[in-house]
Amino acid sequence: KLFEVITADSGKIGLEILENNSEISIVISDMKMPEMNGLEFIKIAKERYQEKSYFMLTGYDAHEDIAKALNEGLIQNHFSKPFDSKEIQNSIMASLTKIKVYSQSI
């Protein structure tokens, strides 16, 4: 098993999961969710958990909000639906490599 996947039905539940699972290093959010959209969720999560890497799934083209989130470093990448699982896996692996290199250089 390459990754353990934990899912949440809303941004609020996602924040609770992050609070209770410090070992999570990668967060992938859908853009459209109940209670808050994916960017709102990631903004809150990143304020609390800056060390994690954040990605976005979207059924939309890379519209202005996602482009801005990429430019500001809020998210590392976004994936369009229907998504390519290999592309997501490669992005996660690249992110994990950066995390390990960074943590070893401290």
mmCIF file of N, CA and C in Angstrom:
data_model
loop_
_atom_site.group_PDB
_atom_site.id
_atom_site.type_symbol
_atom_site.label_atom_id
_atom_site.label_comp_id
_atom_site.label_asym_id
_atom_site.label_seq_id
_atom_site.Cartn_x
_atom_site.Cartn_y
_atom_site.Cartn_z
ATOM 1 N N LYS A 1 0.855 -1.178 0.000
ATOM 2 C CA LYS A 1 0.000 0.000 0.000
ATOM 3 C C LYS A 1 0.895 1.233 0.000
ATOM 4 N N LEU A 2 0.741 2.056 -1.036
ATOM 5 C CA LEU A 2 1.604 3.213 -1.201
ATOM 6 C C LEU A 2 1.232 4.359 -0.261
ATOM 7 N N PHE A 3 -0.068 4.646 -0.164
ATOM 8 C CA PHE A 3 -0.546 5.746 0.671
ATOM 9 C C PHE A 3 -1.747 5.281 1.474
ATOM 10 N N GLU A 4 -1.934 5.867 2.636
ATOM 11 C CA GLU A 4 -3.177 5.690 3.372
ATOM 12 C C GLU A 4 -4.031 6.914 3.084
ATOM 13 N N VAL A 5 -5.247 6.701 2.650
ATOM 14 C CA VAL A 5 -6.142 7.794 2.288
ATOM 15 C C VAL A 5 -7.213 7.933 3.361
ATOM 16 N N ILE A 6 -7.365 9.156 3.845
ATOM 17 C CA ILE A 6 -8.404 9.486 4.819
ATOM 18 C C ILE A 6 -9.313 10.501 4.126
ATOM 19 N N THR A 7 -10.610 10.255 4.138
ATOM 20 C CA THR A 7 -11.533 11.162 3.449
ATOM 21 C C THR A 7 -12.406 11.921 4.439
ATOM 22 N N ALA A 8 -12.920 13.049 3.974
ATOM 23 C CA ALA A 8 -13.829 13.874 4.769
ATOM 24 C C ALA A 8 -14.964 14.332 3.862
ATOM 25 N N ASP A 9 -16.152 14.457 4.427
ATOM 26 C CA ASP A 9 -17.324 14.860 3.656
ATOM 27 C C ASP A 9 -17.500 16.372 3.563
ATOM 28 N N SER A 10 -16.686 17.122 4.293
ATOM 29 C CA SER A 10 -16.794 18.585 4.264
ATOM 30 C C SER A 10 -15.476 19.193 4.735
ATOM 31 N N GLY A 11 -15.330 20.491 4.495
ATOM 32 C CA GLY A 11 -14.141 21.188 4.968
ATOM 33 C C GLY A 11 -14.032 21.172 6.482
ATOM 34 N N LYS A 12 -15.162 21.311 7.161
ATOM 35 C CA LYS A 12 -15.162 21.298 8.624
ATOM 36 C C LYS A 12 -14.634 19.961 9.151
ATOM 37 N N ILE A 13 -15.109 18.867 8.581
ATOM 38 C CA ILE A 13 -14.630 17.547 8.998
ATOM 39 C C ILE A 13 -13.158 17.382 8.623
ATOM 40 N N GLY A 14 -12.767 17.903 7.469
ATOM 41 C CA GLY A 14 -11.363 17.856 7.057
ATOM 42 C C GLY A 14 -10.459 18.539 8.065
ATOM 43 N N LEU A 15 -10.878 19.697 8.567
ATOM 44 C CA LEU A 15 -10.085 20.410 9.572
ATOM 45 C C LEU A 15 -9.987 19.605 10.870
ATOM 46 N N GLU A 16 -11.084 18.935 11.253
ATOM 47 C CA GLU A 16 -11.060 18.088 12.450
ATOM 48 C C GLU A 16 -10.089 16.923 12.264
ATOM 49 N N ILE A 17 -10.096 16.334 11.074
ATOM 50 C CA ILE A 17 -9.185 15.217 10.797
ATOM 51 C C ILE A 17 -7.734 15.689 10.876
ATOM 52 N N LEU A 18 -7.447 16.858 10.301
ATOM 53 C CA LEU A 18 -6.079 17.380 10.381
ATOM 54 C C LEU A 18 -5.665 17.649 11.818
ATOM 55 N N GLU A 19 -6.591 18.137 12.619
ATOM 56 C CA GLU A 19 -6.309 18.421 14.024
ATOM 57 C C GLU A 19 -5.917 17.147 14.779
ATOM 58 N N ASN A 20 -6.536 16.034 14.421
ATOM 59 C CA ASN A 20 -6.357 14.785 15.155
ATOM 60 C C ASN A 20 -5.370 13.811 14.509
ATOM 61 N N ASN A 21 -4.754 14.212 13.401
ATOM 62 C CA ASN A 21 -3.847 13.313 12.677
ATOM 63 C C ASN A 21 -2.619 14.087 12.209
ATOM 64 N N SER A 22 -1.711 14.358 13.117
ATOM 65 C CA SER A 22 -0.541 15.179 12.790
ATOM 66 C C SER A 22 0.375 14.523 11.762
ATOM 67 N N GLU A 23 0.250 13.211 11.566
ATOM 68 C CA GLU A 23 1.116 12.522 10.608
ATOM 69 C C GLU A 23 0.726 12.770 9.155
ATOM 70 N N ILE A 24 -0.408 13.378 8.905
ATOM 71 C CA ILE A 24 -0.817 13.680 7.528
ATOM 72 C C ILE A 24 0.139 14.725 6.959
ATOM 73 N N SER A 25 0.686 14.451 5.782
ATOM 74 C CA SER A 25 1.618 15.408 5.175
ATOM 75 C C SER A 25 1.097 15.970 3.855
ATOM 76 N N ILE A 26 0.126 15.305 3.239
ATOM 77 C CA ILE A 26 -0.432 15.734 1.960
ATOM 78 C C ILE A 26 -1.936 15.909 2.117
ATOM 79 N N VAL A 27 -2.459 17.030 1.632
ATOM 80 C CA VAL A 27 -3.893 17.290 1.677
ATOM 81 C C VAL A 27 -4.355 17.593 0.248
ATOM 82 N N ILE A 28 -5.332 16.835 -0.212
ATOM 83 C CA ILE A 28 -5.932 17.066 -1.529
ATOM 84 C C ILE A 28 -7.395 17.406 -1.286
ATOM 85 N N SER A 29 -7.802 18.571 -1.728
ATOM 86 C CA SER A 29 -9.171 19.031 -1.516
ATOM 87 C C SER A 29 -9.904 19.168 -2.842
ATOM 88 N N ASP A 30 -11.177 18.870 -2.811
ATOM 89 C CA ASP A 30 -12.034 19.155 -3.951
ATOM 90 C C ASP A 30 -12.392 20.636 -3.887
ATOM 91 N N MET A 31 -12.587 21.257 -5.014
ATOM 92 C CA MET A 31 -12.966 22.673 -5.026
ATOM 93 C C MET A 31 -14.380 22.855 -4.489
ATOM 94 N N LYS A 32 -15.274 21.970 -4.888
ATOM 95 C CA LYS A 32 -16.680 22.109 -4.496
ATOM 96 C C LYS A 32 -16.991 21.149 -3.355
ATOM 97 N N MET A 33 -17.303 21.731 -2.180
ATOM 98 C CA MET A 33 -17.617 20.935 -0.991
ATOM 99 C C MET A 33 -18.720 21.637 -0.207
ATOM 100 N N PRO A 34 -19.392 20.907 0.695
ATOM 101 C CA PRO A 34 -20.364 21.555 1.583
ATOM 102 C C PRO A 34 -19.664 22.495 2.569
ATOM 103 N N GLU A 35 -20.334 23.513 2.999
ATOM 104 C CA GLU A 35 -19.911 24.446 4.045
ATOM 105 C C GLU A 35 -18.865 25.468 3.607
ATOM 106 N N MET A 36 -17.881 25.068 2.828
ATOM 107 C CA MET A 36 -16.862 25.994 2.323
ATOM 108 C C MET A 36 -16.264 25.366 1.075
ATOM 109 N N ASN A 37 -15.744 26.208 0.180
ATOM 110 C CA ASN A 37 -15.121 25.614 -1.002
ATOM 111 C C ASN A 37 -13.698 25.156 -0.662
ATOM 112 N N GLY A 38 -13.081 24.470 -1.589
ATOM 113 C CA GLY A 38 -11.763 23.899 -1.334
ATOM 114 C C GLY A 38 -10.695 24.921 -1.020
ATOM 115 N N LEU A 39 -10.748 26.070 -1.681
ATOM 116 C CA LEU A 39 -9.734 27.100 -1.406
ATOM 117 C C LEU A 39 -9.923 27.698 -0.020
ATOM 118 N N GLU A 40 -11.168 27.889 0.392
ATOM 119 C CA GLU A 40 -11.412 28.381 1.751
ATOM 120 C C GLU A 40 -10.878 27.378 2.773
ATOM 121 N N PHE A 41 -11.144 26.093 2.537
ATOM 122 C CA PHE A 41 -10.640 25.042 3.422
ATOM 123 C C PHE A 41 -9.117 25.065 3.483
ATOM 124 N N ILE A 42 -8.468 25.132 2.333
ATOM 125 C CA ILE A 42 -7.004 25.092 2.297
ATOM 126 C C ILE A 42 -6.406 26.337 2.950
ATOM 127 N N LYS A 43 -7.016 27.500 2.765
ATOM 128 C CA LYS A 43 -6.504 28.710 3.418
ATOM 129 C C LYS A 43 -6.493 28.538 4.938
ATOM 130 N N ILE A 44 -7.582 28.022 5.488
ATOM 131 C CA ILE A 44 -7.656 27.804 6.941
ATOM 132 C C ILE A 44 -6.651 26.733 7.366
ATOM 133 N N ALA A 45 -6.635 25.619 6.632
ATOM 134 C CA ALA A 45 -5.735 24.519 6.978
ATOM 135 C C ALA A 45 -4.279 24.963 6.906
ATOM 136 N N LYS A 46 -3.925 25.719 5.887
ATOM 137 C CA LYS A 46 -2.522 26.127 5.720
ATOM 138 C C LYS A 46 -2.095 27.117 6.807
ATOM 139 N N GLU A 47 -3.023 27.943 7.285
ATOM 140 C CA GLU A 47 -2.701 28.836 8.402
ATOM 141 C C GLU A 47 -2.349 28.018 9.643
ATOM 142 N N ARG A 48 -3.035 26.910 9.839
ATOM 143 C CA ARG A 48 -2.829 26.071 11.026
ATOM 144 C C ARG A 48 -1.699 25.059 10.835
ATOM 145 N N TYR A 49 -1.558 24.570 9.611
ATOM 146 C CA TYR A 49 -0.627 23.462 9.338
ATOM 147 C C TYR A 49 0.211 23.803 8.109
ATOM 148 N N GLN A 50 1.135 24.720 8.263
ATOM 149 C CA GLN A 50 1.947 25.214 7.147
ATOM 150 C C GLN A 50 2.878 24.153 6.577
ATOM 151 N N GLU A 51 3.232 23.164 7.364
ATOM 152 C CA GLU A 51 4.210 22.170 6.937
ATOM 153 C C GLU A 51 3.631 21.149 5.958
ATOM 154 N N LYS A 52 2.328 21.127 5.795
ATOM 155 C CA LYS A 52 1.693 20.158 4.906
ATOM 156 C C LYS A 52 1.679 20.686 3.464
ATOM 157 N N SER A 53 1.592 19.782 2.505
ATOM 158 C CA SER A 53 1.496 20.150 1.096
ATOM 159 C C SER A 53 0.033 20.040 0.670
ATOM 160 N N TYR A 54 -0.427 21.039 -0.076
ATOM 161 C CA TYR A 54 -1.840 21.122 -0.443
ATOM 162 C C TYR A 54 -2.015 21.086 -1.959
ATOM 163 N N PHE A 55 -3.031 20.326 -2.369
ATOM 164 C CA PHE A 55 -3.373 20.168 -3.779
ATOM 165 C C PHE A 55 -4.881 20.340 -3.939
ATOM 166 N N MET A 56 -5.315 20.666 -5.161
ATOM 167 C CA MET A 56 -6.725 20.906 -5.427
ATOM 168 C C MET A 56 -7.219 20.019 -6.564
ATOM 169 N N LEU A 57 -8.383 19.412 -6.374
ATOM 170 C CA LEU A 57 -9.110 18.722 -7.441
ATOM 171 C C LEU A 57 -10.221 19.653 -7.899
ATOM 172 N N THR A 58 -10.406 19.774 -9.192
ATOM 173 C CA THR A 58 -11.475 20.639 -9.660
ATOM 174 C C THR A 58 -12.079 20.136 -10.958
ATOM 175 N N GLY A 59 -13.368 20.352 -11.083
ATOM 176 C CA GLY A 59 -14.069 20.051 -12.325
ATOM 177 C C GLY A 59 -14.032 21.235 -13.255
ATOM 178 N N TYR A 60 -13.467 22.330 -12.784
ATOM 179 C CA TYR A 60 -13.366 23.563 -13.554
ATOM 180 C C TYR A 60 -11.987 23.668 -14.190
ATOM 181 N N ASP A 61 -11.891 24.502 -15.214
ATOM 182 C CA ASP A 61 -10.564 24.820 -15.738
ATOM 183 C C ASP A 61 -9.828 25.631 -14.670
ATOM 184 N N ALA A 62 -8.543 25.804 -14.854
ATOM 185 C CA ALA A 62 -7.747 26.559 -13.877
ATOM 186 C C ALA A 62 -8.162 28.020 -13.935
ATOM 187 N N HIS A 63 -9.278 28.322 -13.326
ATOM 188 C CA HIS A 63 -9.770 29.697 -13.342
ATOM 189 C C HIS A 63 -8.933 30.594 -12.429
ATOM 190 N N GLU A 64 -9.306 31.822 -12.355
ATOM 191 C CA GLU A 64 -8.476 32.830 -11.670
ATOM 192 C C GLU A 64 -8.144 32.465 -10.224
ATOM 193 N N ASP A 65 -9.102 31.939 -9.476
ATOM 194 C CA ASP A 65 -8.845 31.613 -8.068
ATOM 195 C C ASP A 65 -7.770 30.544 -7.914
ATOM 196 N N ILE A 66 -7.826 29.531 -8.752
ATOM 197 C CA ILE A 66 -6.830 28.461 -8.672
ATOM 198 C C ILE A 66 -5.474 28.967 -9.153
ATOM 199 N N ALA A 67 -5.468 29.755 -10.220
ATOM 200 C CA ALA A 67 -4.206 30.335 -10.697
ATOM 201 C C ALA A 67 -3.578 31.205 -9.613
ATOM 202 N N LYS A 68 -4.389 31.985 -8.925
ATOM 203 C CA LYS A 68 -3.890 32.837 -7.842
ATOM 204 C C LYS A 68 -3.338 31.976 -6.695
ATOM 205 N N ALA A 69 -4.045 30.900 -6.348
ATOM 206 C CA ALA A 69 -3.597 30.010 -5.275
ATOM 207 C C ALA A 69 -2.259 29.367 -5.635
ATOM 208 N N LEU A 70 -2.076 29.004 -6.892
ATOM 209 C CA LEU A 70 -0.789 28.451 -7.343
ATOM 210 C C LEU A 70 0.307 29.499 -7.247
ATOM 211 N N ASN A 71 0.034 30.703 -7.740
ATOM 212 C CA ASN A 71 1.032 31.783 -7.732
ATOM 213 C C ASN A 71 1.436 32.183 -6.317
ATOM 214 N N GLU A 72 0.498 32.133 -5.387
ATOM 215 C CA GLU A 72 0.771 32.524 -4.001
ATOM 216 C C GLU A 72 1.358 31.377 -3.173
ATOM 217 N N GLY A 73 1.454 30.188 -3.770
ATOM 218 C CA GLY A 73 1.999 29.047 -3.046
ATOM 219 C C GLY A 73 1.017 28.406 -2.080
ATOM 220 N N LEU A 74 -0.259 28.757 -2.191
ATOM 221 C CA LEU A 74 -1.274 28.152 -1.326
ATOM 222 C C LEU A 74 -1.419 26.663 -1.651
ATOM 223 N N ILE A 75 -1.405 26.353 -2.943
ATOM 224 C CA ILE A 75 -1.444 24.961 -3.379
ATOM 225 C C ILE A 75 -0.215 24.686 -4.240
ATOM 226 N N GLN A 76 0.198 23.431 -4.260
ATOM 227 C CA GLN A 76 1.367 23.061 -5.065
ATOM 228 C C GLN A 76 0.982 22.715 -6.494
ATOM 229 N N ASN A 77 -0.243 22.202 -6.647
ATOM 230 C CA ASN A 77 -0.690 21.818 -7.977
ATOM 231 C C ASN A 77 -2.193 21.646 -7.927
ATOM 232 N N HIS A 78 -2.819 21.571 -9.086
ATOM 233 C CA HIS A 78 -4.241 21.244 -9.151
ATOM 234 C C HIS A 78 -4.431 20.175 -10.215
ATOM 235 N N PHE A 79 -5.491 19.405 -10.039
ATOM 236 C CA PHE A 79 -5.796 18.314 -10.951
ATOM 237 C C PHE A 79 -7.219 18.488 -11.447
ATOM 238 N N SER A 80 -7.388 18.405 -12.757
ATOM 239 C CA SER A 80 -8.713 18.561 -13.349
ATOM 240 C C SER A 80 -9.417 17.221 -13.415
ATOM 241 N N LYS A 81 -10.722 17.251 -13.173
ATOM 242 C CA LYS A 81 -11.541 16.055 -13.314
ATOM 243 C C LYS A 81 -11.920 15.894 -14.779
ATOM 244 N N PRO A 82 -11.996 14.712 -15.312
ATOM 245 C CA PRO A 82 -11.585 13.484 -14.643
ATOM 246 C C PRO A 82 -10.074 13.479 -14.478
ATOM 247 N N PHE A 83 -9.615 13.145 -13.294
ATOM 248 C CA PHE A 83 -8.190 13.242 -12.994
ATOM 249 C C PHE A 83 -7.448 11.972 -13.386
ATOM 250 N N ASP A 84 -6.155 12.143 -13.540
ATOM 251 C CA ASP A 84 -5.242 11.053 -13.877
ATOM 252 C C ASP A 84 -4.551 10.645 -12.575
ATOM 253 N N SER A 85 -4.848 9.462 -12.071
ATOM 254 C CA SER A 85 -4.300 9.035 -10.783
ATOM 255 C C SER A 85 -2.770 8.977 -10.803
ATOM 256 N N LYS A 86 -2.174 8.674 -11.940
ATOM 257 C CA LYS A 86 -0.707 8.630 -12.039
ATOM 258 C C LYS A 86 -0.125 10.043 -11.865
ATOM 259 N N GLU A 87 -0.780 11.041 -12.428
ATOM 260 C CA GLU A 87 -0.332 12.431 -12.273
ATOM 261 C C GLU A 87 -0.387 12.840 -10.799
ATOM 262 N N ILE A 88 -1.449 12.456 -10.125
ATOM 263 C CA ILE A 88 -1.576 12.774 -8.701
ATOM 264 C C ILE A 88 -0.487 12.056 -7.909
ATOM 265 N N GLN A 89 -0.282 10.789 -8.190
ATOM 266 C CA GLN A 89 0.762 10.018 -7.495
ATOM 267 C C GLN A 89 2.134 10.638 -7.706
ATOM 268 N N ASN A 90 2.454 11.037 -8.934
ATOM 269 C CA ASN A 90 3.749 11.654 -9.212
ATOM 270 C C ASN A 90 3.913 12.972 -8.455
ATOM 271 N N SER A 91 2.860 13.780 -8.386
ATOM 272 C CA SER A 91 2.926 15.054 -7.654
ATOM 273 C C SER A 91 3.110 14.823 -6.162
ATOM 274 N N ILE A 92 2.415 13.824 -5.633
ATOM 275 C CA ILE A 92 2.559 13.499 -4.213
ATOM 276 C C ILE A 92 3.979 13.026 -3.917
ATOM 277 N N MET A 93 4.494 12.144 -4.751
ATOM 278 C CA MET A 93 5.853 11.636 -4.532
ATOM 279 C C MET A 93 6.882 12.767 -4.602
ATOM 280 N N ALA A 94 6.718 13.675 -5.552
ATOM 281 C CA ALA A 94 7.634 14.818 -5.654
ATOM 282 C C ALA A 94 7.541 15.684 -4.406
ATOM 283 N N SER A 95 6.336 15.889 -3.915
ATOM 284 C CA SER A 95 6.139 16.694 -2.714
ATOM 285 C C SER A 95 6.763 16.017 -1.498
ATOM 286 N N LEU A 96 6.577 14.722 -1.362
ATOM 287 C CA LEU A 96 7.158 13.993 -0.231
ATOM 288 C C LEU A 96 8.682 14.038 -0.273
ATOM 289 N N THR A 97 9.257 13.966 -1.446
ATOM 290 C CA THR A 97 10.710 14.062 -1.596
ATOM 291 C C THR A 97 11.198 15.413 -1.107
ATOM 292 N N LYS A 98 10.483 16.492 -1.469
ATOM 293 C CA LYS A 98 10.844 17.836 -1.007
ATOM 294 C C LYS A 98 10.739 17.955 0.499
ATOM 295 N N ILE A 99 9.690 17.365 1.061
ATOM 296 C CA ILE A 99 9.498 17.413 2.516
ATOM 297 C C ILE A 99 10.658 16.722 3.215
ATOM 298 N N LYS A 100 11.055 15.537 2.721
ATOM 299 C CA LYS A 100 12.156 14.794 3.347
ATOM 300 C C LYS A 100 13.468 15.556 3.218
ATOM 301 N N VAL A 101 13.738 16.117 2.057
ATOM 302 C CA VAL A 101 14.977 16.870 1.846
ATOM 303 C C VAL A 101 14.991 18.080 2.771
ATOM 304 N N TYR A 102 13.875 18.785 2.863
ATOM 305 C CA TYR A 102 13.796 19.965 3.709
ATOM 306 C C TYR A 102 14.000 19.585 5.173
ATOM 307 N N SER A 103 13.330 18.532 5.633
ATOM 308 C CA SER A 103 13.428 18.174 7.039
ATOM 309 C C SER A 103 14.829 17.666 7.396
ATOM 310 N N GLN A 104 15.535 17.072 6.447
ATOM 311 C CA GLN A 104 16.880 16.593 6.718
ATOM 312 C C GLN A 104 17.886 17.742 6.744
ATOM 313 N N SER A 105 17.567 18.855 6.109
ATOM 314 C CA SER A 105 18.525 19.957 6.043
ATOM 315 C C SER A 105 18.432 20.893 7.251
ATOM 316 N N ILE A 106 17.510 20.649 8.139
ATOM 317 C CA ILE A 106 17.331 21.520 9.311
ATOM 318 C C ILE A 106 18.390 21.233 10.342
#
